[in-house]
Tab-separated table of C-alpha atoms in Angstrom:
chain	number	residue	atom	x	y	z
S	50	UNK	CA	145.296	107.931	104.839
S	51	UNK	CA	143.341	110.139	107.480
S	52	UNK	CA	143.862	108.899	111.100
S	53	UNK	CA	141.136	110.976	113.135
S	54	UNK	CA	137.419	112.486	112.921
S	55	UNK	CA	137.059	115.326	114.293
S	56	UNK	CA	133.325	115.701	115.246
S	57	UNK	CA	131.292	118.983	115.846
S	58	UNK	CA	128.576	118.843	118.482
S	59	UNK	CA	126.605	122.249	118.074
S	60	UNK	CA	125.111	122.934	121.251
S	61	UNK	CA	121.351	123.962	119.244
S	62	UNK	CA	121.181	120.509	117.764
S	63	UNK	CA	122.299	118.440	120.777
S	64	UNK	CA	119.480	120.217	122.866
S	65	UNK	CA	116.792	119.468	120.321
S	66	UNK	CA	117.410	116.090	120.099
S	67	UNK	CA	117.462	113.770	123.400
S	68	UNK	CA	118.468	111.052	120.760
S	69	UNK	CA	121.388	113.033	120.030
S	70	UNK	CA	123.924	110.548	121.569
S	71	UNK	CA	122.671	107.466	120.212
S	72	UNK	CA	121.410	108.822	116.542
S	73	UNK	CA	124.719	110.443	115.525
S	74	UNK	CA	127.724	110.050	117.901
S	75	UNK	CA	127.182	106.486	119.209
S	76	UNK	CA	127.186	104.520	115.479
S	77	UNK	CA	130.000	106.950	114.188
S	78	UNK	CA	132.356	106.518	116.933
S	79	UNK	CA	131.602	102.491	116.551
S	80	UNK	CA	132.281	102.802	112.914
S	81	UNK	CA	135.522	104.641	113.257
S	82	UNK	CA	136.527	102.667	116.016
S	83	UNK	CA	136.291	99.496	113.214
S	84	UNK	CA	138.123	101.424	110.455
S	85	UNK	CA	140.768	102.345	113.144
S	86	UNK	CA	140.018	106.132	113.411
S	87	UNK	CA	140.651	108.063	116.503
S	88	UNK	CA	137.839	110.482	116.544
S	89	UNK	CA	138.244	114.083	118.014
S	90	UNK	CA	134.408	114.664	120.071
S	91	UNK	CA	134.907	119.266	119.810
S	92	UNK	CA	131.843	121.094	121.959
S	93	UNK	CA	131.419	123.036	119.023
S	94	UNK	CA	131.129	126.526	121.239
S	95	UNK	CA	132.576	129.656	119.814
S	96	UNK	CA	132.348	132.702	122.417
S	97	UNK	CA	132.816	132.858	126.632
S	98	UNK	CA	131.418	129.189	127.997
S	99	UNK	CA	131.339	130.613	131.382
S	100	UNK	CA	129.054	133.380	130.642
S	101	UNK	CA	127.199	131.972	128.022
S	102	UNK	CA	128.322	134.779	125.590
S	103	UNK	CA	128.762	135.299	121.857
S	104	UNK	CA	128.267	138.470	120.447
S	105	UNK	CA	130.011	137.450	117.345
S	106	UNK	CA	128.795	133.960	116.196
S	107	UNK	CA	124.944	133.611	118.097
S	108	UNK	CA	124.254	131.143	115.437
S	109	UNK	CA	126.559	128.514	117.112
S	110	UNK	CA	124.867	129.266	121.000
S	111	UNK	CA	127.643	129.882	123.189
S	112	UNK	CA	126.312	126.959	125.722
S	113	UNK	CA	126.652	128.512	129.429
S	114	UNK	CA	128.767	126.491	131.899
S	115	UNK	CA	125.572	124.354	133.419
S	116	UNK	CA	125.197	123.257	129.677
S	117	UNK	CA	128.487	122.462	129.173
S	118	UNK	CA	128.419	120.246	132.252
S	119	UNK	CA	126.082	118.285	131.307
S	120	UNK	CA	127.155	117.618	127.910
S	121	UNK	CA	130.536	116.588	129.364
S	122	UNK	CA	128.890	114.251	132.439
S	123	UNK	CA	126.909	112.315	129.892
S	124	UNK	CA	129.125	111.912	126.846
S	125	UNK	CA	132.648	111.222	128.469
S	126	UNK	CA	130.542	109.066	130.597
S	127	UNK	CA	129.138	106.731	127.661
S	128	UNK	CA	132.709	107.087	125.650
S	129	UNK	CA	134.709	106.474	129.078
S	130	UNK	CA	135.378	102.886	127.900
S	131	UNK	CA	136.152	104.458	124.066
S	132	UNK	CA	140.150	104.686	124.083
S	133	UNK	CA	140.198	105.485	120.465
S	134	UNK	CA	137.840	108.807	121.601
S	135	UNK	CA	139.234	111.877	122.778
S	136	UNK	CA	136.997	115.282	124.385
S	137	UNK	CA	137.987	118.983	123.051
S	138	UNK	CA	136.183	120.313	125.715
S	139	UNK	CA	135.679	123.762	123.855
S	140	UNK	CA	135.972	124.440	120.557
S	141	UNK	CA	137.032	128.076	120.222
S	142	UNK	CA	137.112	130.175	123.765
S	143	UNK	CA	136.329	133.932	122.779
S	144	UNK	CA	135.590	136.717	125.043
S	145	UNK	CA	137.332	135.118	127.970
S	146	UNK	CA	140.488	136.040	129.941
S	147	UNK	CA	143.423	134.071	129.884
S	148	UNK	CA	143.333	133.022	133.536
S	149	UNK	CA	139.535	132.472	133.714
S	150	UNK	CA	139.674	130.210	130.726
S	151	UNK	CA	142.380	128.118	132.300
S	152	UNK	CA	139.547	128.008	135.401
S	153	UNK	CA	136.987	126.650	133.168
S	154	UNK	CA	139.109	124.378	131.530
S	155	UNK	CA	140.433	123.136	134.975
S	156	UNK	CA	136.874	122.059	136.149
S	157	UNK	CA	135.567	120.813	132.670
S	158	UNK	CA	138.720	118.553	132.906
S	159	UNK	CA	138.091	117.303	135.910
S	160	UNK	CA	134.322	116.914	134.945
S	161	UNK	CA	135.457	114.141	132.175
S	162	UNK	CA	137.945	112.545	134.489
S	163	UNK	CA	135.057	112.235	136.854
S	164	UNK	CA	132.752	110.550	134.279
S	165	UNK	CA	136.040	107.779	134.782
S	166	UNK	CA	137.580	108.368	131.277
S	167	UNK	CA	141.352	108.373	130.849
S	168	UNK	CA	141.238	109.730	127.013
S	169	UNK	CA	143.149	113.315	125.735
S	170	UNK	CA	141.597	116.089	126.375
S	171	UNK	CA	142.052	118.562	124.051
S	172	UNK	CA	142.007	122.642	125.382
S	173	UNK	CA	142.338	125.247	123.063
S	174	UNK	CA	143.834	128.732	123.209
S	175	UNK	CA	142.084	131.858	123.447
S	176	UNK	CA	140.666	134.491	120.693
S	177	UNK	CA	138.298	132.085	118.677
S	178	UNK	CA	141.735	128.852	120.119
S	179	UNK	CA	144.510	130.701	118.293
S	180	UNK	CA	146.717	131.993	121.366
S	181	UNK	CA	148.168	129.454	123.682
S	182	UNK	CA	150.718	132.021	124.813
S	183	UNK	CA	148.764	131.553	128.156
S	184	UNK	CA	150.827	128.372	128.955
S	185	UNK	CA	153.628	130.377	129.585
S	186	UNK	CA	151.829	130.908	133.311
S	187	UNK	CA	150.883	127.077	133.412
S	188	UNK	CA	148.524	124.600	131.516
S	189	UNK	CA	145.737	122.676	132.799
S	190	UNK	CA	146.278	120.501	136.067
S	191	UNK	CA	146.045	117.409	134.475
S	192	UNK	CA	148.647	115.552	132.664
S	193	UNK	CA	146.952	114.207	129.621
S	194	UNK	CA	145.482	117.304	128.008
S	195	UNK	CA	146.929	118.472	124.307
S	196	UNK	CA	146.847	121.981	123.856
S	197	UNK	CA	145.036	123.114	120.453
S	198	UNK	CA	145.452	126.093	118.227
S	199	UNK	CA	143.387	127.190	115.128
S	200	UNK	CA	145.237	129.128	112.010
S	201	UNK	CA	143.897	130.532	109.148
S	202	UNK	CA	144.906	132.215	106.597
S	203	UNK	CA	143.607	135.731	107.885
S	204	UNK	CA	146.255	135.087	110.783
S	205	UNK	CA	149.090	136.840	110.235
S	206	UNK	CA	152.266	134.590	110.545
S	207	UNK	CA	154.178	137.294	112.118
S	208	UNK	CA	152.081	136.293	115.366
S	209	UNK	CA	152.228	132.042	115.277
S	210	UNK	CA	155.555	132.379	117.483
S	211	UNK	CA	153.767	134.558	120.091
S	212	UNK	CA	150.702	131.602	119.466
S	213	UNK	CA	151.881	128.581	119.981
S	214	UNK	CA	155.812	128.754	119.189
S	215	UNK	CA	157.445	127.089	122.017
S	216	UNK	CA	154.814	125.197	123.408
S	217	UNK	CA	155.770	121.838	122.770
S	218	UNK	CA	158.740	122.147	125.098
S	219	UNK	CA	156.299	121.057	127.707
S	220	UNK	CA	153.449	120.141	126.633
S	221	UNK	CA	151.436	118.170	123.647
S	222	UNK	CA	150.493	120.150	120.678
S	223	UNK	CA	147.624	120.105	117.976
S	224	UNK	CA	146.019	122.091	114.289
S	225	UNK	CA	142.442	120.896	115.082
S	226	UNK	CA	141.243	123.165	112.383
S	227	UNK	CA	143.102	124.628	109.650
S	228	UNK	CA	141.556	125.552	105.620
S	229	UNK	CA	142.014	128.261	102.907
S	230	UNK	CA	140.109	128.697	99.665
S	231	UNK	CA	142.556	130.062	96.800
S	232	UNK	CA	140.380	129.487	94.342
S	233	UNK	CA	136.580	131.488	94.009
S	234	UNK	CA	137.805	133.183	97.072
S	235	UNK	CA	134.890	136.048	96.542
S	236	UNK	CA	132.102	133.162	97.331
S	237	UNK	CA	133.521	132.483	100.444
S	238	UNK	CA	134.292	133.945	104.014
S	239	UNK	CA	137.580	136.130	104.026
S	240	UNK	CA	139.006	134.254	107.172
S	241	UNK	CA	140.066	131.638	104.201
S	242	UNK	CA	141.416	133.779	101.814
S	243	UNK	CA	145.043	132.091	100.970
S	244	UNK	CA	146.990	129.558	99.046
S	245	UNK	CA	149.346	126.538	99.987
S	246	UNK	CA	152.478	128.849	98.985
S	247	UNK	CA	151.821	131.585	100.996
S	248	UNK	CA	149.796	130.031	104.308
S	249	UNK	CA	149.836	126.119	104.015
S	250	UNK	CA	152.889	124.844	103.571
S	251	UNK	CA	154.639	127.519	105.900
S	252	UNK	CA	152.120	126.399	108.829
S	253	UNK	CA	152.907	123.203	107.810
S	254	UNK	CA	156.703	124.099	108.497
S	255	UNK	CA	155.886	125.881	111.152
S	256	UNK	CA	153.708	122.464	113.027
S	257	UNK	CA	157.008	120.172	111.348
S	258	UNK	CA	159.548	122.209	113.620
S	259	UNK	CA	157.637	122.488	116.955
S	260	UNK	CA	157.213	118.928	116.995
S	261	UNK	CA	153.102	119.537	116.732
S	262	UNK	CA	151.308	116.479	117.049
S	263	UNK	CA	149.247	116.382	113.901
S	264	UNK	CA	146.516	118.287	112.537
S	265	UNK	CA	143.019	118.094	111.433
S	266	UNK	CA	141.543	119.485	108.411
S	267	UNK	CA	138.015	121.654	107.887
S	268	UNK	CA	136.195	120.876	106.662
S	269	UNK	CA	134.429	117.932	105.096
S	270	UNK	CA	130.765	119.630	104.611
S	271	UNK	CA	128.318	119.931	102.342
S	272	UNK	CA	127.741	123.713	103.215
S	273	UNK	CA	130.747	124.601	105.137
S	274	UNK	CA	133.494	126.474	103.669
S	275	UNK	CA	136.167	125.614	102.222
């Protein structure tokens, strides 16, 4: 019954391999463009894009703007023609102010609608995509982004109103990554620590009643928790 793949490009592997494009993201976007799956193509960046910075999660290389650019020129170029392909520009800003993440997200935008694609483009919130309280001062100056936020269960609900409550009275909303681990909790991170009772089924709610778009879950991994 799942309608979309959302893909993670980590900026390490995609500069090791010049194949990158063709070996991974070129047959899997033809396949799921065959089985009728929209697939979700996330720079998978966690930290400050602009800067390059990611004190938290080095592992995942914060790719610096001039890296980003690049990524975006060639593969919204090749996918311009893809309409069942949509661009998450960033996967989880971090480290970056409000207004100079709206910046970024302004130009990479306009990057991809350069490249002559038309598709979504999905911008997240910031504090690892969580906050879209941002919007409140104005989205992205284009007309065809969706604004993402990421909830787990080590985010208190007490703050998803401030988050994204309200934001779908102007523009698009989407869960591109949401997961918790109830059971054998101690062998995995404590970000996922929760149940359906007490985390899913109230975000769930919570999506239902601001008229969210959809959501995506993570993960489908052979190492990634959950």
């Amino acid at each position: 019954g799942a309608t979309v793949l959302r893909v993670p490009v980590h900026p390490g592997w995609w500069a090791d391999d010049p194949d990158y494009l063709w070996r991974y993201l070129e047959p899997l976007v033809r396949w799921a463009g065959e089985e009728g799956l929209y697939v979700i193509l996330d720079w998978h960046v966690i930290g400050n894009v602009a800067t390059g910075a990611a004190p938290e999660n080095p592992d995942l290389v914060a790719a610096d703007l001039p890296t980003t650019r690049e990524f975006w020129t060639t593969v919204a170029g090749h996918f311009a023609d893809a309409p069942h392909v949509l661009f998450e520009i960033v996967n989880e800003p971090q480290g970056i102010a409000p207004d100079d993440w709206r910046a970024v997200a302004d130009e990479l935008t306009a990057l991809v609608r350069a490249q002559g694609a038309t598709q979504p483009v999905v911008v997240g919130g910031v504090e690892y995509a969580r906050d879209l309280s941002w919007l409140a001062d104005g989205g992205v100056d284009d007309p065809d982004v969706v604004y993402a936020t990421h909830v787990y269960p080590a985010h208190a609900q007490a703050w998803w109103e401030t988050w994204f409550g309200g934001v779908t009275d102007r523009f698009p909303l989407l869960l591109p990554e949401w997961a918790f681990q109830d059971e054998n909790r101690a062998d995995g991170p404590a970000y996922l620590a929760g149940d359906a009772a007490g985390y899913g089924r109230p975000l769930l709610d919570a999506l239902e009643r601001e008229g969210a778009t959809g959501w995506v879950a993570c993960w489908w991994d052979d190492r990634w928790a959950p």
